[in-house]
Amino acid sequence: MIEHHLKTILEKTLQELSIDCVIFGFHAGELKVLLLRWKATDGWSLPGGRIYKDESADNAATRILLERTGLSEIFLHQFHTFGDTNRNKYFTEAELVQKLEATFGSNFLAQLVDKRVVSIGYFALVEFDQVQATPDWYTDECRWWGISEVPPLLFDHNEMIERALKALRQQIRNQPVGYNLLPEKFTMPELQRLYETILDKQFDRRNFQKLLMSYDILEKLEEKRIGVANKSPFLYRFDKQKYEAAMANGVSFSM
Amino acid sequence: MIEHHLKTILEKTLQELSIDCVIFGFHAGELKVLLLRWKATDGWSLPGGRIYKDESADNAATRILLERTGLSEIFLHQFHTFGDTNRNKYFTEAELVQKLEATFGSNFLAQLVDKRVVSIGYFALVEFDQVQATPDWYTDECRWWGISEVPPLLFDHNEMIERALKALRQQIRNQPVGYNLLPEKFTMPELQRLYETILDKQFDRRNFQKLLMSYDILEKLEEKRIGVANKSPFLYRFDKQKYEAAMANGVSFSM
DNA sequence: CCAAAAGTGTTACCCTTACACCCATGG
DNA sequence: CCATGGGTGTAAGGGTAACACTTTTGG
C-alpha cells in the first residue's frame, strides 16, 4: 500500500529542472544581456542548463555562468521560478522546428523541448569587458544585446528578462549596485549613468553625488580620467569592506 | 551521438520537485502560520507537496492550499526556491527516523526523504477564521502556531518561514496588505495592529490613519463595532477595485 | 576659441514625525 | 465613576528636490 503510493507519486512527479541566467553587463551607456543563438537557427535564448539531481541550484547557476562567461565569484541572485505549463510557446514556429530537427534529429523536440520544464531564474551582474562569451552544446553564437534591442526569444525568456530587470530595479533601491557591473575605477558620471540606465530615469548630478557619497562606500581617488573629451573627471572606487556592509545592511536609494 | 547525449542528461537530471506553503493568518493580535505534524511523531513541517510534471507551479500551490485550508482565490505569492543539497538536515535524529519508519515502512526515508528535493516556496495570506485546517496523507495534525512560538521544524522549513516573513515585510512596504488577512469589515486599530505585527514596530495612530487613508483604498463605514469594551471604533472595508489598482501600481508605506 | 561635460553649495518646500485632549463604552 | 482605548489636527524639523555658474579639455 505504502509502496504503491510512493511508486505512483514518483511516476507522476519525476521531471527535469533547469536554470536560466539573465546576465547583465553595462557598456557604452547601455544595459546589455548575454544571449545564445541555437545551432543553425535564428532563435535566441538565455544561457541556461539542467540542474543535476545531486547539485544545489546555486551551484548549477554558478557553473552555467562560469561556462558562458569564464567568470566566477560574481553577483548572482535568484529572482523567480518559472513553472507554467506553456513555457515552450515559441517552439511552435514551423520554420524553427524544421531547422532544429535538421540539426539535432527528428525526436529532439519530443525528448527535450516539447514538454514543460520548470526553470529557476537567476540574474547576474558582470563586468562587460571581462566576459569571454562562449556558446554551449546547443548553440553556436553567444553575444551581448542591448536591453532595448532584445528580439523575441525562445521559451518565455522575454518575460524572464522583464522580471529580472524588475528584480534588479527593486534591488538597486535597497542595496548598492555597481561593484560587479563597473570596472575597478570609474567616474561619478559613469556610476550615475548606470543608475539612470537601470532605473530608466534621469538624476541631478549634485544630488546624485551627495546621496551616493553619503553611503560611505565610495573612495574618491586623486587620479582623473585623462584622454577623454572635455574636463577630466575624478576616478572613484568602491571600498569593498564598506560596500559589503552596505549590501548586508541595505541602503535606501530614493530619487 | 545526440541520442546518447540526451539519454545521459535525462539520467542525471530527472528529479522530484515540490512546493511548500507558508500560510499566514492573523488572530488575537498575532501573526500565525499553519503547520502539520507528521504521523505518530512530534516532527512538524510546512504544508507542501509534489508538483506533477504536467502541472504549473502556481496550480500546485493553489491545490495544496485548497487541500489544507479549504480556501481558494486567496493571495498566494512565490518568494524563493530552495535548492540546497542539505535540505533534509533535520531528518537525522534517530528517534524521529525510528517513528517515521514504524509508520511509513523501513524504506520510506530512502525513497522519499533521504535525497535532495528542490522546493518552490510560496506564502499565502488567509483569513484566520475561514480556515478548515486539514492534515494530509503524511500527517495527522494541522494547526496554527504563533510566529514567535514555531518549534524547530523538519527540512529547512524554519529558514523558509524566515524568508517568507522577509518577503512579506518587503511586500507590505510596496503594496497594500490586509485584504486577505482581515475579515471584510475591520477597524482602523485592527489594521494598524496587523501592520505593527508584520513589521514588528509600533506606529502613531494619527499618522497611520492619515497614511492609509491617503492611499484611497479604504472605505469608512457608518457602522461602528459594538459590544466591545471602551469607545466604539468605526468599521472600514477595502474598496476592492481601488485595492487591486494599488496592488498593481504599488504604494510606498514608509513609517 | 568654442562646445561639451564636470566640479561644486544653497535654498525652499514638502513630507515625515512628534505630540495632547476629549469622548464613548463596559465594567 | 473610572479605566481603557478610540477619535481627531497642528506645528516643527529634516530630508528631498530644484537650481547656475565656473572650470577644464579636446577639437
Coordinates of C-alpha atoms (C1' of nucleotides) in Angstrom, one line a residue:
Chain A
M1 CA 0.0 0.0 0.0
I2 CA 2.6 2.5 1.0
E3 CA 5.0 1.0 -1.6
H4 CA 2.3 1.6 -4.2
H5 CA 1.6 5.1 -3.0
L6 CA 5.3 6.0 -3.3
K7 CA 5.7 4.5 -6.7
T8 CA 2.6 6.2 -8.2
I9 CA 3.9 9.5 -6.9
L10 CA 7.3 9.1 -8.4
E11 CA 5.9 8.3 -11.8
K12 CA 3.8 11.4 -11.8
T13 CA 6.4 13.7 -10.5
L14 CA 9.8 12.8 -11.9
Q15 CA 10.8 15.7 -14.2
E16 CA 13.7 17.9 -15.2
L17 CA 14.6 21.1 -13.6
S18 CA 16.7 23.9 -15.2
I19 CA 18.3 27.2 -14.5
D20 CA 18.2 30.2 -16.8
C21 CA 20.5 33.2 -16.2
V22 CA 19.9 36.8 -17.2
I23 CA 23.5 38.1 -17.3
F24 CA 23.6 41.9 -17.2
G25 CA 26.5 43.9 -18.4
F26 CA 26.9 47.7 -18.8
H27 CA 28.7 49.1 -21.8
A28 CA 28.6 52.4 -23.8
G29 CA 25.9 53.8 -21.5
E30 CA 23.6 50.9 -22.1
L31 CA 22.5 47.9 -20.1
K32 CA 23.2 44.6 -22.0
V33 CA 22.2 41.0 -21.7
L34 CA 24.0 37.9 -22.9
L35 CA 22.1 35.7 -25.4
L36 CA 22.7 32.5 -27.2
R37 CA 21.7 31.6 -30.8
W38 CA 20.6 28.0 -31.3
K39 CA 22.6 26.0 -33.8
A40 CA 21.8 26.7 -37.4
T41 CA 18.7 28.7 -36.5
D42 CA 18.0 32.3 -35.7
G43 CA 16.3 31.5 -32.5
W44 CA 17.8 33.2 -29.4
S45 CA 17.6 32.3 -25.7
L46 CA 19.1 33.0 -22.4
P47 CA 22.0 30.9 -21.1
G48 CA 20.8 28.0 -19.0
G49 CA 21.1 24.4 -18.3
R50 CA 19.8 21.4 -16.3
I51 CA 20.3 21.1 -12.6
Y52 CA 21.7 17.7 -11.7
K53 CA 19.8 15.9 -9.0
D54 CA 22.7 16.0 -6.5
E55 CA 23.7 19.6 -7.2
S56 CA 22.4 22.7 -5.4
A57 CA 20.6 25.2 -7.5
D58 CA 23.1 28.0 -6.7
N59 CA 25.9 25.7 -7.8
A60 CA 24.2 25.0 -11.1
A61 CA 23.8 28.7 -11.7
T62 CA 27.4 29.4 -10.8
R63 CA 28.5 26.6 -13.1
I64 CA 26.5 27.8 -16.1
L65 CA 27.8 31.3 -15.5
L66 CA 31.4 30.1 -15.5
E67 CA 30.8 28.1 -18.7
R68 CA 29.3 31.0 -20.6
T69 CA 31.4 33.9 -19.4
G70 CA 34.6 32.5 -17.9
L71 CA 33.8 34.4 -14.7
S72 CA 33.4 33.2 -11.1
E73 CA 32.8 35.0 -7.9
I74 CA 30.3 37.3 -9.5
F75 CA 27.0 38.7 -8.2
L76 CA 24.3 36.1 -8.8
H77 CA 20.8 36.4 -7.4
Q78 CA 17.8 34.1 -7.7
F79 CA 14.7 36.2 -8.7
H80 CA 11.9 33.8 -9.7
T81 CA 11.0 30.3 -10.7
F82 CA 9.1 29.8 -13.9
G83 CA 6.7 26.8 -13.7
D84 CA 3.9 27.5 -16.2
T85 CA 2.7 24.7 -18.5
N86 CA 3.0 26.7 -21.7
R87 CA 6.6 27.8 -21.4
N88 CA 7.5 26.5 -24.8
K89 CA 5.1 28.6 -26.7
Y90 CA 7.8 29.9 -29.1
F91 CA 8.8 26.5 -30.3
T92 CA 5.7 26.3 -32.4
E93 CA 7.1 28.1 -35.4
A94 CA 7.3 25.6 -38.3
E95 CA 10.5 27.0 -39.8
L96 CA 12.4 26.9 -36.5
V97 CA 11.2 23.4 -35.7
Q98 CA 12.5 22.3 -39.1
K99 CA 15.9 23.8 -38.5
L100 CA 16.2 22.4 -35.0
E101 CA 15.2 18.9 -36.2
A102 CA 17.7 19.1 -39.1
T103 CA 20.5 19.8 -36.6
F104 CA 19.5 17.8 -33.5
G105 CA 17.5 14.9 -35.0
S106 CA 13.8 14.4 -35.5
N107 CA 13.0 13.4 -32.0
F108 CA 14.8 16.3 -30.4
L109 CA 11.8 18.4 -29.7
A110 CA 9.8 15.5 -28.4
Q111 CA 12.6 14.5 -26.0
L112 CA 14.0 17.8 -24.8
V113 CA 11.8 20.7 -25.7
D114 CA 8.2 19.5 -26.2
K115 CA 7.4 19.3 -22.5
R116 CA 7.2 21.7 -19.6
V117 CA 10.5 22.1 -17.7
V118 CA 10.5 24.2 -14.6
S119 CA 13.3 26.8 -14.6
I120 CA 14.8 28.8 -11.8
G121 CA 15.7 32.3 -12.9
Y122 CA 18.9 33.9 -11.7
F123 CA 20.3 37.3 -12.7
A124 CA 23.9 38.1 -12.7
L125 CA 25.8 41.4 -12.8
V126 CA 29.1 41.2 -14.6
E127 CA 31.9 43.5 -15.8
F128 CA 31.3 43.8 -19.5
D129 CA 34.9 43.7 -20.6
Q130 CA 35.8 40.7 -18.6
V131 CA 33.4 38.4 -20.3
Q132 CA 34.5 35.6 -22.7
A133 CA 31.2 34.9 -24.3
T134 CA 31.1 31.1 -25.1
P135 CA 28.3 29.2 -26.7
D136 CA 27.2 25.8 -25.4
W137 CA 26.3 22.4 -26.8
Y138 CA 23.0 23.6 -28.3
T139 CA 24.2 27.0 -29.7
D140 CA 26.8 28.4 -32.0
E141 CA 26.8 32.1 -31.1
C142 CA 26.9 33.9 -27.8
R143 CA 26.8 37.7 -27.7
W144 CA 25.6 40.8 -25.9
W145 CA 22.3 42.5 -26.8
G146 CA 21.2 46.0 -25.7
I147 CA 18.3 45.6 -23.3
S148 CA 16.1 47.6 -25.6
E149 CA 17.0 45.6 -28.7
V150 CA 16.4 42.1 -27.5
P151 CA 14.4 40.2 -30.2
P152 CA 11.6 37.8 -29.5
L153 CA 13.2 34.9 -27.7
L154 CA 12.6 31.2 -27.4
F155 CA 10.6 29.8 -24.4
D156 CA 9.3 32.5 -22.0
H157 CA 12.7 34.2 -22.0
N158 CA 11.5 37.7 -22.8
E159 CA 9.3 37.5 -19.7
M160 CA 12.3 36.3 -17.7
I161 CA 14.3 39.3 -18.8
E162 CA 11.4 41.6 -17.8
R163 CA 11.2 40.0 -14.4
A164 CA 14.9 40.1 -13.9
L165 CA 15.0 43.8 -14.7
K166 CA 12.2 44.4 -12.3
A167 CA 14.1 42.5 -9.6
L168 CA 17.3 44.4 -10.4
R169 CA 15.4 47.7 -10.1
Q170 CA 14.0 46.5 -6.8
Q171 CA 17.5 45.6 -5.7
I172 CA 19.1 48.9 -6.6
R173 CA 16.6 50.7 -4.4
N174 CA 17.6 48.7 -1.3
Q175 CA 21.3 47.8 -1.9
P176 CA 24.2 49.4 -3.6
V177 CA 24.8 48.3 -7.2
G178 CA 27.9 48.7 -9.3
Y179 CA 30.7 46.7 -7.8
N180 CA 30.3 43.9 -10.4
L181 CA 29.0 46.0 -13.2
L182 CA 31.7 48.6 -13.4
P183 CA 35.5 48.3 -13.8
E184 CA 37.5 48.8 -10.6
K185 CA 37.9 52.6 -11.2
F186 CA 35.1 54.7 -12.6
T187 CA 33.9 58.2 -12.6
M188 CA 30.9 59.6 -10.9
P189 CA 29.1 60.4 -14.2
E190 CA 29.6 56.7 -15.2
L191 CA 28.1 55.5 -12.0
Q192 CA 25.2 57.9 -12.4
R193 CA 24.6 56.7 -16.0
L194 CA 24.5 53.1 -14.7
Y195 CA 21.8 54.1 -12.2
E196 CA 20.0 56.1 -14.8
T197 CA 20.1 53.2 -17.2
I198 CA 18.8 50.6 -14.8
L199 CA 16.0 52.8 -13.4
D200 CA 15.4 54.5 -16.8
K201 CA 15.3 57.9 -15.1
Q202 CA 17.5 61.0 -15.0
F203 CA 19.0 62.4 -11.9
D204 CA 20.5 65.7 -10.9
R205 CA 24.3 65.4 -10.8
R206 CA 24.8 67.2 -7.5
N207 CA 22.1 65.3 -5.7
F208 CA 23.2 62.0 -7.0
Q209 CA 26.8 62.6 -5.9
K210 CA 25.7 63.8 -2.5
L211 CA 23.5 60.7 -1.9
L212 CA 26.0 58.1 -3.2
M213 CA 28.8 59.7 -1.1
S214 CA 26.5 59.6 1.9
Y215 CA 26.5 55.8 1.9
D216 CA 30.2 56.0 2.6
I217 CA 31.1 53.1 0.3
L218 CA 33.0 55.2 -2.3
E219 CA 36.6 56.3 -2.3
K220 CA 37.5 59.4 -4.3
L221 CA 40.9 58.9 -5.9
E222 CA 43.5 61.6 -6.7
E223 CA 43.6 60.4 -10.3
K224 CA 41.5 61.7 -13.1
R225 CA 40.4 60.0 -16.2
I226 CA 42.6 61.5 -19.0
G227 CA 42.4 61.4 -22.7
V228 CA 38.7 61.9 -22.9
A229 CA 37.0 64.9 -24.3
N230 CA 36.2 67.9 -22.0
K231 CA 37.0 68.3 -18.4
S232 CA 38.8 65.3 -16.7
P233 CA 36.5 63.7 -14.2
F234 CA 37.8 62.2 -10.9
L235 CA 38.0 58.5 -10.5
Y236 CA 36.3 56.6 -7.7
R237 CA 36.4 53.1 -6.5
F238 CA 34.3 51.1 -4.1
D239 CA 35.6 50.4 -0.6
K240 CA 34.9 46.6 -0.7
Q241 CA 34.6 46.3 3.1
K242 CA 32.1 49.1 3.3
Y243 CA 30.3 48.0 0.1
E244 CA 29.8 44.5 1.5
A245 CA 28.5 46.0 4.8
A246 CA 26.1 48.2 2.8
M247 CA 24.9 45.1 0.9
A248 CA 24.2 43.3 4.2
N249 CA 22.5 46.2 6.0
G250 CA 20.9 47.7 2.9
V251 CA 20.7 51.3 1.9
S252 CA 17.7 53.4 0.7
F253 CA 18.2 54.8 -2.7
S254 CA 15.2 57.1 -3.3
M255 CA 15.4 59.6 -6.1
Chain B
M1 CA 25.6 10.7 -30.5
I2 CA 22.8 13.1 -29.9
E3 CA 20.6 10.2 -28.7
H4 CA 23.3 9.3 -26.1
H5 CA 23.7 12.9 -25.1
L6 CA 20.0 13.2 -24.4
K7 CA 19.8 9.9 -22.5
T8 CA 22.8 10.8 -20.3
I9 CA 21.3 14.1 -19.4
L10 CA 18.0 12.6 -18.5
E11 CA 19.5 10.1 -16.2
K12 CA 21.4 12.8 -14.3
T13 CA 18.6 15.3 -14.1
L14 CA 15.3 13.6 -13.5
Q15 CA 14.2 14.5 -10.1
E16 CA 11.2 15.5 -8.0
L17 CA 10.0 19.0 -7.5
S18 CA 7.9 20.2 -4.6
I19 CA 6.0 23.2 -3.3
D20 CA 5.9 24.4 0.3
C21 CA 3.5 27.0 1.6
V22 CA 3.9 29.4 4.4
I23 CA 0.3 30.2 5.2
F24 CA 0.0 33.3 7.3
G25 CA -3.1 34.1 9.4
F26 CA -3.8 36.9 11.8
H27 CA -5.6 36.3 15.1
A28 CA -5.6 37.8 18.6
G29 CA -3.1 40.4 17.5
E30 CA -0.6 37.8 16.5
L31 CA 0.7 36.5 13.1
K32 CA 0.2 32.8 12.8
V33 CA 1.5 30.1 10.5
L34 CA -0.2 26.8 9.7
L35 CA 1.9 23.7 10.4
L36 CA 1.5 19.9 10.1
R37 CA 2.6 17.2 12.5
W38 CA 3.9 14.0 10.8
K39 CA 2.0 10.8 11.6
A40 CA 2.9 9.4 15.0
T41 CA 5.8 11.7 15.5
D42 CA 6.3 15.2 17.1
G43 CA 8.0 16.4 13.9
W44 CA 6.3 19.5 12.4
S45 CA 6.6 20.9 8.8
L46 CA 5.0 23.3 6.5
P47 CA 2.2 22.2 4.2
G48 CA 3.5 21.1 0.9
G49 CA 3.5 18.5 -1.8
R50 CA 4.9 17.4 -5.1
I51 CA 4.4 19.2 -8.4
Y52 CA 3.1 16.9 -11.1
K53 CA 5.0 17.1 -14.3
D54 CA 2.2 18.4 -16.4
E55 CA 1.0 20.9 -13.8
S56 CA 2.0 24.6 -13.3
A57 CA 3.8 25.5 -10.1
D58 CA 1.1 28.1 -9.3
N59 CA -1.6 25.5 -9.8
A60 CA 0.2 23.1 -7.5
A61 CA 0.4 25.7 -4.8
T62 CA -3.3 26.6 -5.2
R63 CA -4.2 22.9 -5.0
I64 CA -2.2 22.4 -1.8
L65 CA -3.7 25.5 -0.3
L66 CA -7.2 24.3 -1.1
E67 CA -6.5 20.9 0.4
R68 CA -5.1 22.2 3.7
T69 CA -7.4 25.1 4.3
G70 CA -10.5 24.7 2.2
L71 CA -9.9 28.1 0.6
S72 CA -9.4 29.2 -2.9
E73 CA -8.9 32.6 -4.5
I74 CA -6.5 33.7 -1.9
F75 CA -3.4 35.7 -2.0
L76 CA -0.5 33.4 -3.0
H77 CA 2.9 34.6 -3.8
Q78 CA 6.1 32.8 -4.8
F79 CA 9.0 34.1 -2.7
H80 CA 12.0 31.8 -3.2
T81 CA 13.1 28.4 -4.5
F82 CA 15.1 26.2 -2.1
G83 CA 17.6 24.0 -3.9
D84 CA 20.4 23.3 -1.4
T85 CA 21.8 19.8 -1.2
N86 CA 21.4 19.6 2.6
R87 CA 17.7 20.4 2.9
N88 CA 17.0 17.3 4.9
K89 CA 19.3 18.0 7.8
Y90 CA 16.6 17.6 10.4
F91 CA 15.8 14.0 9.4
T92 CA 18.9 12.8 11.1
E93 CA 17.5 12.5 14.6
A94 CA 17.4 8.8 15.4
E95 CA 14.2 8.9 17.4
L96 CA 12.3 10.6 14.6
V97 CA 13.7 8.3 11.9
Q98 CA 12.5 5.3 14.0
K99 CA 9.0 6.7 14.4
L100 CA 8.7 7.5 10.7
E101 CA 9.9 4.1 9.7
A102 CA 7.4 2.5 12.1
T103 CA 4.6 4.3 10.4
F104 CA 5.6 4.5 6.8
G105 CA 7.9 1.5 6.3
S106 CA 11.6 0.9 6.6
N107 CA 12.4 2.2 3.1
F108 CA 10.4 5.3 3.4
L109 CA 13.2 7.6 4.2
A110 CA 15.4 6.1 1.5
Q111 CA 12.7 6.6 -1.1
L112 CA 11.0 9.8 -0.2
V113 CA 13.1 11.8 2.2
D114 CA 16.7 10.8 2.0
K115 CA 17.5 12.8 -1.1
R116 CA 17.5 16.4 -2.1
V117 CA 14.2 17.7 -3.4
V118 CA 14.0 21.2 -4.8
S119 CA 11.1 23.1 -3.4
I120 CA 9.4 26.3 -4.5
G121 CA 8.3 28.4 -1.6
Y122 CA 5.0 30.3 -1.7
F123 CA 3.5 32.3 1.0
A124 CA -0.3 32.8 1.4
L125 CA -2.3 35.4 3.3
V126 CA -5.6 34.0 4.6
E127 CA -8.4 35.0 6.8
F128 CA -7.8 33.1 10.0
D129 CA -11.5 32.3 10.8
Q130 CA -12.2 30.9 7.4
V131 CA -9.6 28.1 7.5
Q132 CA -10.6 24.5 7.9
A133 CA -7.2 23.1 8.8
T134 CA -6.9 19.6 7.3
P135 CA -3.9 17.2 7.6
D136 CA -2.6 15.3 4.6
W137 CA -1.5 11.8 3.8
Y138 CA 1.7 12.1 5.8
T139 CA 0.4 13.9 8.8
D140 CA -2.3 13.6 11.5
E141 CA -2.5 17.1 12.8
C142 CA -2.8 20.5 11.2
R143 CA -2.9 23.7 13.3
W144 CA -1.9 27.3 13.7
W145 CA 1.3 28.3 15.5
G146 CA 2.1 31.8 16.7
I147 CA 5.0 33.1 14.6
S148 CA 7.2 33.5 17.6
E149 CA 6.4 30.1 19.0
V150 CA 7.3 28.0 16.0
P151 CA 9.3 24.9 17.1
P152 CA 12.3 23.5 15.2
L153 CA 10.8 22.1 12.0
L154 CA 11.7 19.3 9.7
F155 CA 13.7 20.0 6.5
D156 CA 14.8 23.7 6.1
H157 CA 11.3 24.9 7.0
N158 CA 12.4 27.3 9.7
E159 CA 14.5 29.1 7.2
M160 CA 11.6 29.1 4.8
I161 CA 9.4 30.8 7.3
E162 CA 12.1 33.4 7.9
R163 CA 12.4 34.1 4.3
A164 CA 8.7 34.2 3.8
L165 CA 8.4 36.7 6.6
K166 CA 11.1 38.8 5.0
A167 CA 9.3 38.7 1.7
L168 CA 6.0 39.7 3.4
R169 CA 7.7 42.6 5.0
Q170 CA 9.2 43.6 1.7
Q171 CA 5.7 43.3 0.2
I172 CA 3.9 45.4 2.8
R173 CA 6.3 48.3 2.1
N174 CA 5.4 48.4 -1.6
Q175 CA 1.9 47.1 -1.8
P176 CA -1.2 47.2 0.4
V177 CA -1.7 44.2 2.7
G178 CA -4.8 43.3 4.5
Y179 CA -7.4 42.3 2.1
N180 CA -7.0 38.5 2.6
L181 CA -5.8 38.7 6.2
L182 CA -8.6 40.6 7.7
P183 CA -12.4 40.0 7.7
E184 CA -14.4 42.1 5.3
K185 CA -15.1 44.8 7.9
F186 CA -12.5 45.8 10.4
T187 CA -11.4 48.8 12.5
M188 CA -8.5 51.1 12.0
P189 CA -6.8 49.9 15.1
E190 CA -7.1 46.3 13.9
L191 CA -5.5 47.2 10.6
Q192 CA -2.8 49.1 12.5
R193 CA -2.1 46.1 14.7
L194 CA -1.7 43.9 11.6
Y195 CA 0.9 46.3 10.2
E196 CA 2.6 46.5 13.5
T197 CA 2.7 42.7 13.9
I198 CA 4.1 42.1 10.4
L199 CA 6.7 44.8 10.7
D200 CA 7.3 44.3 14.4
K201 CA 7.2 48.0 15.0
Q202 CA 4.8 50.5 16.7
F203 CA 3.1 53.4 14.8
D204 CA 1.4 56.6 15.8
R205 CA -2.4 56.2 15.5
R206 CA -2.9 59.5 13.8
N207 CA -0.1 59.2 11.3
F208 CA -1.0 55.6 10.5
Q209 CA -4.6 56.5 9.8
K210 CA -3.6 59.5 7.7
L211 CA -1.2 57.5 5.6
L212 CA -3.5 54.6 5.0
M213 CA -6.4 56.8 4.1
S214 CA -4.2 58.7 1.6
Y215 CA -3.9 55.5 -0.5
D216 CA -7.6 55.9 -1.2
I217 CA -8.3 52.2 -0.9
L218 CA -10.3 52.2 2.3
E219 CA -14.0 53.0 2.8
K220 CA -15.1 54.3 6.1
L221 CA -18.5 52.9 7.0
E222 CA -21.2 54.5 9.1
E223 CA -21.2 51.4 11.4
K224 CA -19.2 51.0 14.5
R225 CA -18.1 47.9 16.2
I226 CA -20.4 47.4 19.2
G227 CA -20.2 45.1 22.2
V228 CA -16.5 45.6 22.8
A229 CA -15.0 47.5 25.7
N230 CA -14.4 51.2 25.5
K231 CA -15.3 53.6 22.8
S232 CA -16.8 52.0 19.7
P233 CA -14.4 52.2 16.8
F234 CA -15.6 52.8 13.2
L235 CA -15.6 50.0 10.7
Y236 CA -13.7 50.2 7.4
R237 CA -13.6 48.0 4.4
F238 CA -11.4 47.8 1.4
D239 CA -12.6 49.2 -1.9
K240 CA -11.7 46.1 -3.9
Q241 CA -11.3 48.0 -7.2
K242 CA -9.0 50.6 -5.8
Y243 CA -7.2 47.9 -3.7
E244 CA -6.4 45.9 -6.8
A245 CA -5.2 49.1 -8.5
A246 CA -2.9 49.9 -5.6
M247 CA -1.6 46.3 -5.8
A248 CA -0.8 46.8 -9.4
N249 CA 0.7 50.2 -9.2
G250 CA 2.3 49.8 -5.8
V251 CA 2.2 52.2 -2.8
S252 CA 5.0 53.3 -0.6
F253 CA 4.5 52.5 3.1
S254 CA 7.3 54.2 4.9
M255 CA 7.0 54.6 8.7
Chain C
dC1 C1' 38.3 79.9 -29.2
dC2 C1' 34.3 77.2 -28.6
dA3 C1' 31.5 73.3 -27.4
dA4 C1' 30.7 69.9 -24.2
dA5 C1' 30.9 67.8 -19.9
dA6 C1' 32.3 68.0 -14.9
dG7 C1' 33.0 70.2 -10.4
dT8 C1' 30.7 72.4 -6.7
dG9 C1' 26.6 74.8 -2.3
dT10 C1' 22.5 76.8 -1.1
dT11 C1' 17.6 77.4 -0.5
dA12 C1' 12.7 76.3 -0.5
dC13 C1' 9.2 73.3 0.3
dC14 C1' 7.0 69.2 1.3
dC15 C1' 6.7 65.3 3.8
dT16 C1' 7.6 62.9 8.0
dT17 C1' 7.2 62.8 12.7
dA18 C1' 6.0 64.2 17.2
dC19 C1' 2.6 65.3 20.2
dA20 C1' -2.4 66.0 23.7
dC21 C1' -7.0 66.4 24.7
dC22 C1' -11.7 64.9 24.6
dC23 C1' -15.1 61.2 24.1
dA24 C1' -17.5 56.8 24.4
dT25 C1' -18.2 52.4 26.4
dG26 C1' -18.2 48.4 29.6
dG27 C1' -17.5 47.0 34.0
Chain D
dC1 C1' -17.5 56.6 38.1
dC2 C1' -13.3 55.2 36.3
dA3 C1' -10.2 52.9 33.3
dT4 C1' -9.3 51.9 28.8
dG5 C1' -9.0 52.6 24.1
dG6 C1' -10.6 55.5 20.1
dG7 C1' -11.3 59.8 17.5
dT8 C1' -9.1 63.9 15.8
dG9 C1' -5.4 68.4 14.0
dT10 C1' -1.3 71.1 14.1
dA11 C1' 3.4 72.5 14.3
dA12 C1' 8.4 71.8 13.9
dG13 C1' 12.2 70.0 11.6
dG14 C1' 14.8 67.2 8.4
dG15 C1' 15.4 65.5 4.1
dT16 C1' 14.4 65.8 -0.8
dA17 C1' 14.5 68.3 -4.9
dA18 C1' 15.4 72.3 -7.6
dC19 C1' 18.7 75.2 -9.3
dA20 C1' 23.6 78.1 -12.1
dC21 C1' 27.9 79.4 -12.7
dT22 C1' 32.7 78.3 -13.3
dT23 C1' 36.4 75.2 -14.9
dT24 C1' 38.7 72.1 -17.9
dT25 C1' 39.7 69.7 -22.0
dG26 C1' 39.8 68.3 -26.9
dG27 C1' 39.0 69.7 -31.3

